[in-house]
Short mmCIF file of C-alpha atoms in Angstrom, two decimals:
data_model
loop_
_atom_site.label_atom_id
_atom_site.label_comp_id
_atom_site.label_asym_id
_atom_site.label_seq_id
_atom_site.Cartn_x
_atom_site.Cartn_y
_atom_site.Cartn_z
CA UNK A 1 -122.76 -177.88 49.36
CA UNK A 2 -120.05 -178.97 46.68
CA UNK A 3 -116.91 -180.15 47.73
CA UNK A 4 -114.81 -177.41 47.83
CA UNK A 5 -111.58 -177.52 45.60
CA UNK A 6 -108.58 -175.03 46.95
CA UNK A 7 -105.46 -175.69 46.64
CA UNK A 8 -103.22 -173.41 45.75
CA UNK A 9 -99.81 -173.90 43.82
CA UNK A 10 -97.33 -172.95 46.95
CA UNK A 11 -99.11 -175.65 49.26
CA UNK A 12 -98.45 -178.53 46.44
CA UNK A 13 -94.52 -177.15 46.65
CA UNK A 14 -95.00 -177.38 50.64
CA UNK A 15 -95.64 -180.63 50.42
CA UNK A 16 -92.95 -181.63 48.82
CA UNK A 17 -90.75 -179.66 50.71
CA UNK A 18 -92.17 -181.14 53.93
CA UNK A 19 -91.61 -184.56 52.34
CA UNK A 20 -88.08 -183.88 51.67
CA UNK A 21 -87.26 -182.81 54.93
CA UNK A 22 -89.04 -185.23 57.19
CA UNK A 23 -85.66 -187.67 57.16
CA UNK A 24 -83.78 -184.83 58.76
CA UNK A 25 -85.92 -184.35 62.12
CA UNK A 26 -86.67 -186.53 65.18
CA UNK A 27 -90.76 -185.61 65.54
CA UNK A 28 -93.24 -184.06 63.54
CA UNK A 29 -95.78 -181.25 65.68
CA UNK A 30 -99.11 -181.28 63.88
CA UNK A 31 -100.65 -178.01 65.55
CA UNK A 32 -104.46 -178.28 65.36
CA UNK A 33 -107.14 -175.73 66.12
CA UNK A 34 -108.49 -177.31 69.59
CA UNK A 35 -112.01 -175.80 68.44
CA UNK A 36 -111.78 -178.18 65.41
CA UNK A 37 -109.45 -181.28 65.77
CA UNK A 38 -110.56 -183.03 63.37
CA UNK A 39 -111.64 -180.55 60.48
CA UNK A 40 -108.06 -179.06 61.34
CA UNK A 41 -105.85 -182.21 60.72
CA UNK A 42 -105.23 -182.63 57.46
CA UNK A 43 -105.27 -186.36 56.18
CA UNK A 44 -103.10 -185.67 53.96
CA UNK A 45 -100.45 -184.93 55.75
CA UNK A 46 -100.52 -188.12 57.49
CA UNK A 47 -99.66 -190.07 54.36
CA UNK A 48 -96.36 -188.06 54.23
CA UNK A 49 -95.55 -188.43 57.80
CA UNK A 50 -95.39 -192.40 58.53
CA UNK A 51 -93.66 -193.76 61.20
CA UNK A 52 -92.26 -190.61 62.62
CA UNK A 53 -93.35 -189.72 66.24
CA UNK A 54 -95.75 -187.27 66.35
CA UNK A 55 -97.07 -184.75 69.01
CA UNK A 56 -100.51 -183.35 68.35
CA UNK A 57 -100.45 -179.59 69.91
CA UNK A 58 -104.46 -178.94 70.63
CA UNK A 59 -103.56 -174.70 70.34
CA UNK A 60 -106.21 -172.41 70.95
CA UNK A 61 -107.46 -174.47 74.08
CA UNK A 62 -108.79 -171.62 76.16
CA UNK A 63 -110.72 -171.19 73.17
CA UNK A 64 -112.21 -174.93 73.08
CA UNK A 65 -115.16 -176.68 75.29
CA UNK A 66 -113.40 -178.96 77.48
CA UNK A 67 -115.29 -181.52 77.33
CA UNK A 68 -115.25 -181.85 73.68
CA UNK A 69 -111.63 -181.55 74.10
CA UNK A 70 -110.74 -184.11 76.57
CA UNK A 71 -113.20 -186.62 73.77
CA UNK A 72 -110.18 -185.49 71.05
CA UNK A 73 -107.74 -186.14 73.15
CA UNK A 74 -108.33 -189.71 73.69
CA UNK A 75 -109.46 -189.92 70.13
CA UNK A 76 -106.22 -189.14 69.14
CA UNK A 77 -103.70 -191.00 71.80
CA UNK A 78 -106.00 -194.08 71.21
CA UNK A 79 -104.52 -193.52 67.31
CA UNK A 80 -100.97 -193.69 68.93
CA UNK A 81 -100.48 -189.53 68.80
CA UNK A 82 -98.70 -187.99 71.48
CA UNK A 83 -101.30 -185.01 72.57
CA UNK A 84 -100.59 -182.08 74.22
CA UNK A 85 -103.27 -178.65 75.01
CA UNK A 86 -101.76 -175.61 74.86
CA UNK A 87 -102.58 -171.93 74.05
CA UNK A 88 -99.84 -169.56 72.64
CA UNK A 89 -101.77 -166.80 73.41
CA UNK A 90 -102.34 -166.97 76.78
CA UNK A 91 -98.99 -168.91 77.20
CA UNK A 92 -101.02 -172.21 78.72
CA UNK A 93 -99.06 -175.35 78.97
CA UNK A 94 -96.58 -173.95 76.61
CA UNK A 95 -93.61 -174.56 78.86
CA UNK A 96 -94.53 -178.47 78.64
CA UNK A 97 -93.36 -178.66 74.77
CA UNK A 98 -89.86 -178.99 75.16
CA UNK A 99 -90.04 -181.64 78.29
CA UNK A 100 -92.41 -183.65 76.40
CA UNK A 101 -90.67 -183.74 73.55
CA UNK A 102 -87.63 -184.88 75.02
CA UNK A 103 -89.72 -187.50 76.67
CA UNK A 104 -91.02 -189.27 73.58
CA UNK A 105 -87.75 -189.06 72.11
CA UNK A 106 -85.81 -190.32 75.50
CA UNK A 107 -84.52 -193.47 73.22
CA UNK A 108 -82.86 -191.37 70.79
CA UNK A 109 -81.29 -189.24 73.36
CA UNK A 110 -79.78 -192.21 74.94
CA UNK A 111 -78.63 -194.16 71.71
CA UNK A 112 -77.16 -190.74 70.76
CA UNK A 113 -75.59 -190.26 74.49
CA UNK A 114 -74.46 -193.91 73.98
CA UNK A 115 -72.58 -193.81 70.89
CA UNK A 116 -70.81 -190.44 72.44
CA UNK A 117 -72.84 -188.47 69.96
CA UNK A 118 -73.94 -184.75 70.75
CA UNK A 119 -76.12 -183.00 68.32
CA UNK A 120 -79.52 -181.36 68.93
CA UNK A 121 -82.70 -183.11 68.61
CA UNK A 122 -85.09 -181.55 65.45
CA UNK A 123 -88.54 -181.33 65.33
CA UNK A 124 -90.96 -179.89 62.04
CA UNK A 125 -94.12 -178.35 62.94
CA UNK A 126 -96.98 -179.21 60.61
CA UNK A 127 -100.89 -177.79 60.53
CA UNK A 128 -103.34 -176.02 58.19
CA UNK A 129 -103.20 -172.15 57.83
CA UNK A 130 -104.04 -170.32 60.82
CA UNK A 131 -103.97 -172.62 63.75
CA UNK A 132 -100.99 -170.77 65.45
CA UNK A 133 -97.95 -172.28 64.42
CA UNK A 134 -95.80 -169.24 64.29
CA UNK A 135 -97.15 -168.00 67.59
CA UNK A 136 -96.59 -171.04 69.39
CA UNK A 137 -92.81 -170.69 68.32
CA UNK A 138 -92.38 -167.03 69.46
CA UNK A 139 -94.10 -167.83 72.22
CA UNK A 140 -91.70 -170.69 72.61
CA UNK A 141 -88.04 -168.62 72.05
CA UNK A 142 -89.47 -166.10 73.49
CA UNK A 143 -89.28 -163.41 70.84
CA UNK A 144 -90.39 -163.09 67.47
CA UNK A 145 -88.54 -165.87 65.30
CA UNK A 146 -91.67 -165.95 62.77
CA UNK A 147 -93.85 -163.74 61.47
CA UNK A 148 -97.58 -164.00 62.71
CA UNK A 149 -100.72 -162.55 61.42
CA UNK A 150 -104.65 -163.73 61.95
CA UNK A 151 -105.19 -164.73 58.31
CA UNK A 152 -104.16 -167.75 56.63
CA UNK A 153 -101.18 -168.24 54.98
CA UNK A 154 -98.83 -165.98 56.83
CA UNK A 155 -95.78 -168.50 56.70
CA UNK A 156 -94.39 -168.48 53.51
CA UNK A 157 -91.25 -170.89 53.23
CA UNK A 158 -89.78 -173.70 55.45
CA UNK A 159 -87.22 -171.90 58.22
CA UNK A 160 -85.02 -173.22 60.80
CA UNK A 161 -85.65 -171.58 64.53
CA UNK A 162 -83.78 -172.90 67.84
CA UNK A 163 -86.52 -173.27 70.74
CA UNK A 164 -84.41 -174.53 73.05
CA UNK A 165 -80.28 -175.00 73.68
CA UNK A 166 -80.78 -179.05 72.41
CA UNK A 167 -83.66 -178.36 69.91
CA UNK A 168 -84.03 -177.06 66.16
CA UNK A 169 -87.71 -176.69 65.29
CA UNK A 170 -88.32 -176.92 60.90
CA UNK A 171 -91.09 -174.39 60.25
CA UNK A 172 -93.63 -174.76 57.33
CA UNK A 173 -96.52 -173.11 55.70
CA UNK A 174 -99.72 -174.04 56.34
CA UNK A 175 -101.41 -177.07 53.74
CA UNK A 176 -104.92 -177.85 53.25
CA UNK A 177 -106.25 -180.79 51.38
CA UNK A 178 -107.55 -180.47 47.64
CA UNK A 179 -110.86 -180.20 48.73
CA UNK A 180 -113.61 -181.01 51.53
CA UNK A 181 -115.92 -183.60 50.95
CA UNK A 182 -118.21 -183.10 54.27
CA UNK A 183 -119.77 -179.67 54.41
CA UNK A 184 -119.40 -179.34 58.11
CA UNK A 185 -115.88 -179.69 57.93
CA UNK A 186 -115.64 -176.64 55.41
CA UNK A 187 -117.99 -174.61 57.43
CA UNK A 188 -116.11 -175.46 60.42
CA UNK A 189 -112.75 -173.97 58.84
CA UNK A 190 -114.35 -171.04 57.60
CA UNK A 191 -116.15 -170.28 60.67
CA UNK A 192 -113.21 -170.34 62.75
CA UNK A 193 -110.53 -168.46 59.92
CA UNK A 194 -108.76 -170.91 58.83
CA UNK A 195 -109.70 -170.29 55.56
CA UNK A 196 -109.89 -166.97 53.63
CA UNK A 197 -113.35 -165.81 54.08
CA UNK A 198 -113.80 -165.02 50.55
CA UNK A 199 -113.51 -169.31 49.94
CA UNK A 200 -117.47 -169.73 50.71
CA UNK A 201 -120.02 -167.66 50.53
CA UNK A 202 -120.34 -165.61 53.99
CA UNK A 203 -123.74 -165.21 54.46
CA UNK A 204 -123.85 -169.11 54.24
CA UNK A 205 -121.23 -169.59 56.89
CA UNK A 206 -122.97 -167.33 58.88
CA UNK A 207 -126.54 -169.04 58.80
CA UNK A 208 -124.59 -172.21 59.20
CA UNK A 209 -122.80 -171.03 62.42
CA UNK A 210 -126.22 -169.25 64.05
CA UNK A 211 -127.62 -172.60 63.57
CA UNK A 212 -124.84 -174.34 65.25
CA UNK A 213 -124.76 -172.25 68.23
CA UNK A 214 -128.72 -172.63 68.73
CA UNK A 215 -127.90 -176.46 68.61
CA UNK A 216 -125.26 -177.10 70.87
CA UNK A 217 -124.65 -173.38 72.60
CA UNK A 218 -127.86 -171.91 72.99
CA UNK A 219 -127.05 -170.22 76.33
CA UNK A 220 -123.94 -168.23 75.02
CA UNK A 221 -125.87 -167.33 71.90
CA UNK A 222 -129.09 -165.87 73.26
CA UNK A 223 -127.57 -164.12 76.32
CA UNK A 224 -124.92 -162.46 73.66
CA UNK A 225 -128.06 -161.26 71.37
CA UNK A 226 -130.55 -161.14 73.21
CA UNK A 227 -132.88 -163.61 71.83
CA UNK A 228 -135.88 -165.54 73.45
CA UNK A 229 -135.40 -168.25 71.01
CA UNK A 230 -133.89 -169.22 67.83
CA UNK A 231 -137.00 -168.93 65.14
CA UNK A 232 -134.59 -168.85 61.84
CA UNK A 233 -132.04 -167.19 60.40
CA UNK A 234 -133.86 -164.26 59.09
CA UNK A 235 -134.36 -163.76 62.74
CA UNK A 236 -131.45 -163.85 63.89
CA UNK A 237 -129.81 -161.25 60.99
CA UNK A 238 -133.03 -158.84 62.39
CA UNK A 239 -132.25 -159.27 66.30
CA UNK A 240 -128.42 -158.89 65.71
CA UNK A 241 -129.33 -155.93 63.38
CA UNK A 242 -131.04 -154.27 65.91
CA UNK A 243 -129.09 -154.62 68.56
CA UNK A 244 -126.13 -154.05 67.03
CA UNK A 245 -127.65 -150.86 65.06
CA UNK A 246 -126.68 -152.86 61.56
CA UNK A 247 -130.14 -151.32 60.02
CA UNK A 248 -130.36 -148.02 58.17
CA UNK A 249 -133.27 -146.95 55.76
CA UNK A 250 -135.10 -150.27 57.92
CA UNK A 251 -132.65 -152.14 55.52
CA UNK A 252 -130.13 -154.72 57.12
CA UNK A 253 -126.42 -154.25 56.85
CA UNK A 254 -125.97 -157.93 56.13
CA UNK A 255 -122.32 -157.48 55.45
CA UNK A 256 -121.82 -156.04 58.58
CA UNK A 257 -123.92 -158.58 60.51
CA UNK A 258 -121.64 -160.86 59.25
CA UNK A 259 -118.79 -159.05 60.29
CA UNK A 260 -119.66 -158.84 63.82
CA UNK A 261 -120.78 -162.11 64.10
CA UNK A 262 -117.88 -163.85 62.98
CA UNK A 263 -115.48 -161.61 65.27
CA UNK A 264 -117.49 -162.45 68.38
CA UNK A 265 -117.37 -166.52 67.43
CA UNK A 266 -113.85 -166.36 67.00
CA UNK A 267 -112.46 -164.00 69.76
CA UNK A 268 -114.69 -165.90 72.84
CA UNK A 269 -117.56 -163.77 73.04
CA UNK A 270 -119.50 -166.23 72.83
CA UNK A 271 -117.87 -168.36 75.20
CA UNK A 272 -115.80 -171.46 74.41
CA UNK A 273 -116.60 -173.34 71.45
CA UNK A 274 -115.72 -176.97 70.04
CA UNK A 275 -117.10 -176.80 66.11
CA UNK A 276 -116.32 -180.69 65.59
CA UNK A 277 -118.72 -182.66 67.81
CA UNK A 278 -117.13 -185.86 68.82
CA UNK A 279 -120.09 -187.90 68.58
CA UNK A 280 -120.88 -186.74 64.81
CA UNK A 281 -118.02 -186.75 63.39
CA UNK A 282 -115.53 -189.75 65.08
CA UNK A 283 -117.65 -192.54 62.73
CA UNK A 284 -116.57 -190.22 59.42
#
């Protein structure tokens, strides 16, 4: 596969924005999709961020493999990152934002306390389209400060929201990179919706993802299928087909294989899933 080139006029403006800004907040949240920590953390962004603090948010953990996440984790502190799994949907370790945040920034709560000053700490929160940014700040406050939606590029400007009585939170769109080098790091956005489904061809993220889950999730696949074994992709459109009764005229309804099979990867039907394996990707 080519590298992929996407990058649309409004992120180039986010960046910029989120450049601007940074001197104006305390700690940067870089939300990433806990199914893909690494092909959801956008290098990019680090180049912009510098010496600020930063707490990585692992959202969508009940999502994730566990084991793959707790490799991540330490991947990431190791780098000096603050880490954190949470889930906005299911409201997991969501309370722990605000304590930990105050935590890493406990020296600029006391230099502030100690020169008599009293203003509120800020934060930005930073992450590619569709990782859950807004929902982890409704979830948050507690009501619906942002708008949310499950397809990419929901957020549309930077916007101030109060999470807590001592904290102002600086939301952002979403920014992906110019383009993707490593093919499993585009498949791995597209199979999980982070990117509009119309970026790469479907039926090859499909064929890419069955062949993924025979790897590494055989179990989960078969059992949710039905299959014996995995023989090949052609297969596996036919078996789905079948069982999902996706075949009229004894033609396929590819389109809606596709459908079905990407709803059921990314709503848990197939049980939890880590797309970026540790052990391929870390030497990248």
């Amino acid at each position: 596969m080519a590298n992929i080139q996407w990058f649309p006029g409004h992120m180039q403006k986010t960046k910029r924005e989120i450049t601007e800004n940074l001197k104006l907040v305390n700690i940067v949240y870089v939300v990433v999709d806990a199914r893909l920590p690494y092909s959801s953390f956008n290098p990019m962004l680090f180049d912009v961020i510098k010496n600020k603090p930063v707490l990585v948010l692992f959202n969508k953990a009940k999502l994730a493999d566990e084991n793959e996440t707790k490799k991540w984790t330490k991947y990431y502190n190791d780098k000096g990152y603050y880490t954190l799994d949470v889930d906005a949907i299911t409201g997991y370790n969501m309370n722990k934002i605000v304590g930990v945040t105050k935590e890493i920034l406990a020296p600029v709560i006391e230099k502030n306390k100690a020169r008599g000053i009293n203003i509120n700490l800020r934060a930005m929160i930073i992450g590619i389209p569709n990782v859950g940014k807004s929902t982890i700040i409704n979830k948050i406050v507690k009501k619906k400060a942002t708008n949310v939606g499950d397809k990419p590029g929901v957020t549309k400007s930077l916007q101030w929201v109060k999470i807590s009585n001592d904290i102002d939170l600086l939301d952002t769109p979403g920014v992906l990179w110019p383009k993707f080098d490593d093919e499993k790091i585009g498949m791995s956005l597209a199979l999980s919706g982070a990117i509009k489904d119309d970026i790469l061809p479907i039926d090859d993220v499909c064929i890419y993802g069955f062949e993924f889950l025979s790897k590494y999730y055989s179990r989960a696949f078969y059992e949710r299928y039905k299959f014996s074994e995995y023989i090949d992709f052609n297969q596996a459109y036919y078996d789905i087909a079948k069982l999902r009764g996706c075949i009229k005229n004894n033609e396929i309804d590819y389109e809606k294989v596709n459908r079905l099979f990407l709803h059921d990867l990314r709503n848990e039907l197939l049980g939890r899933i880590t797309f970026d394996r540790y052990d391929e990707l870390v030497s990248i």
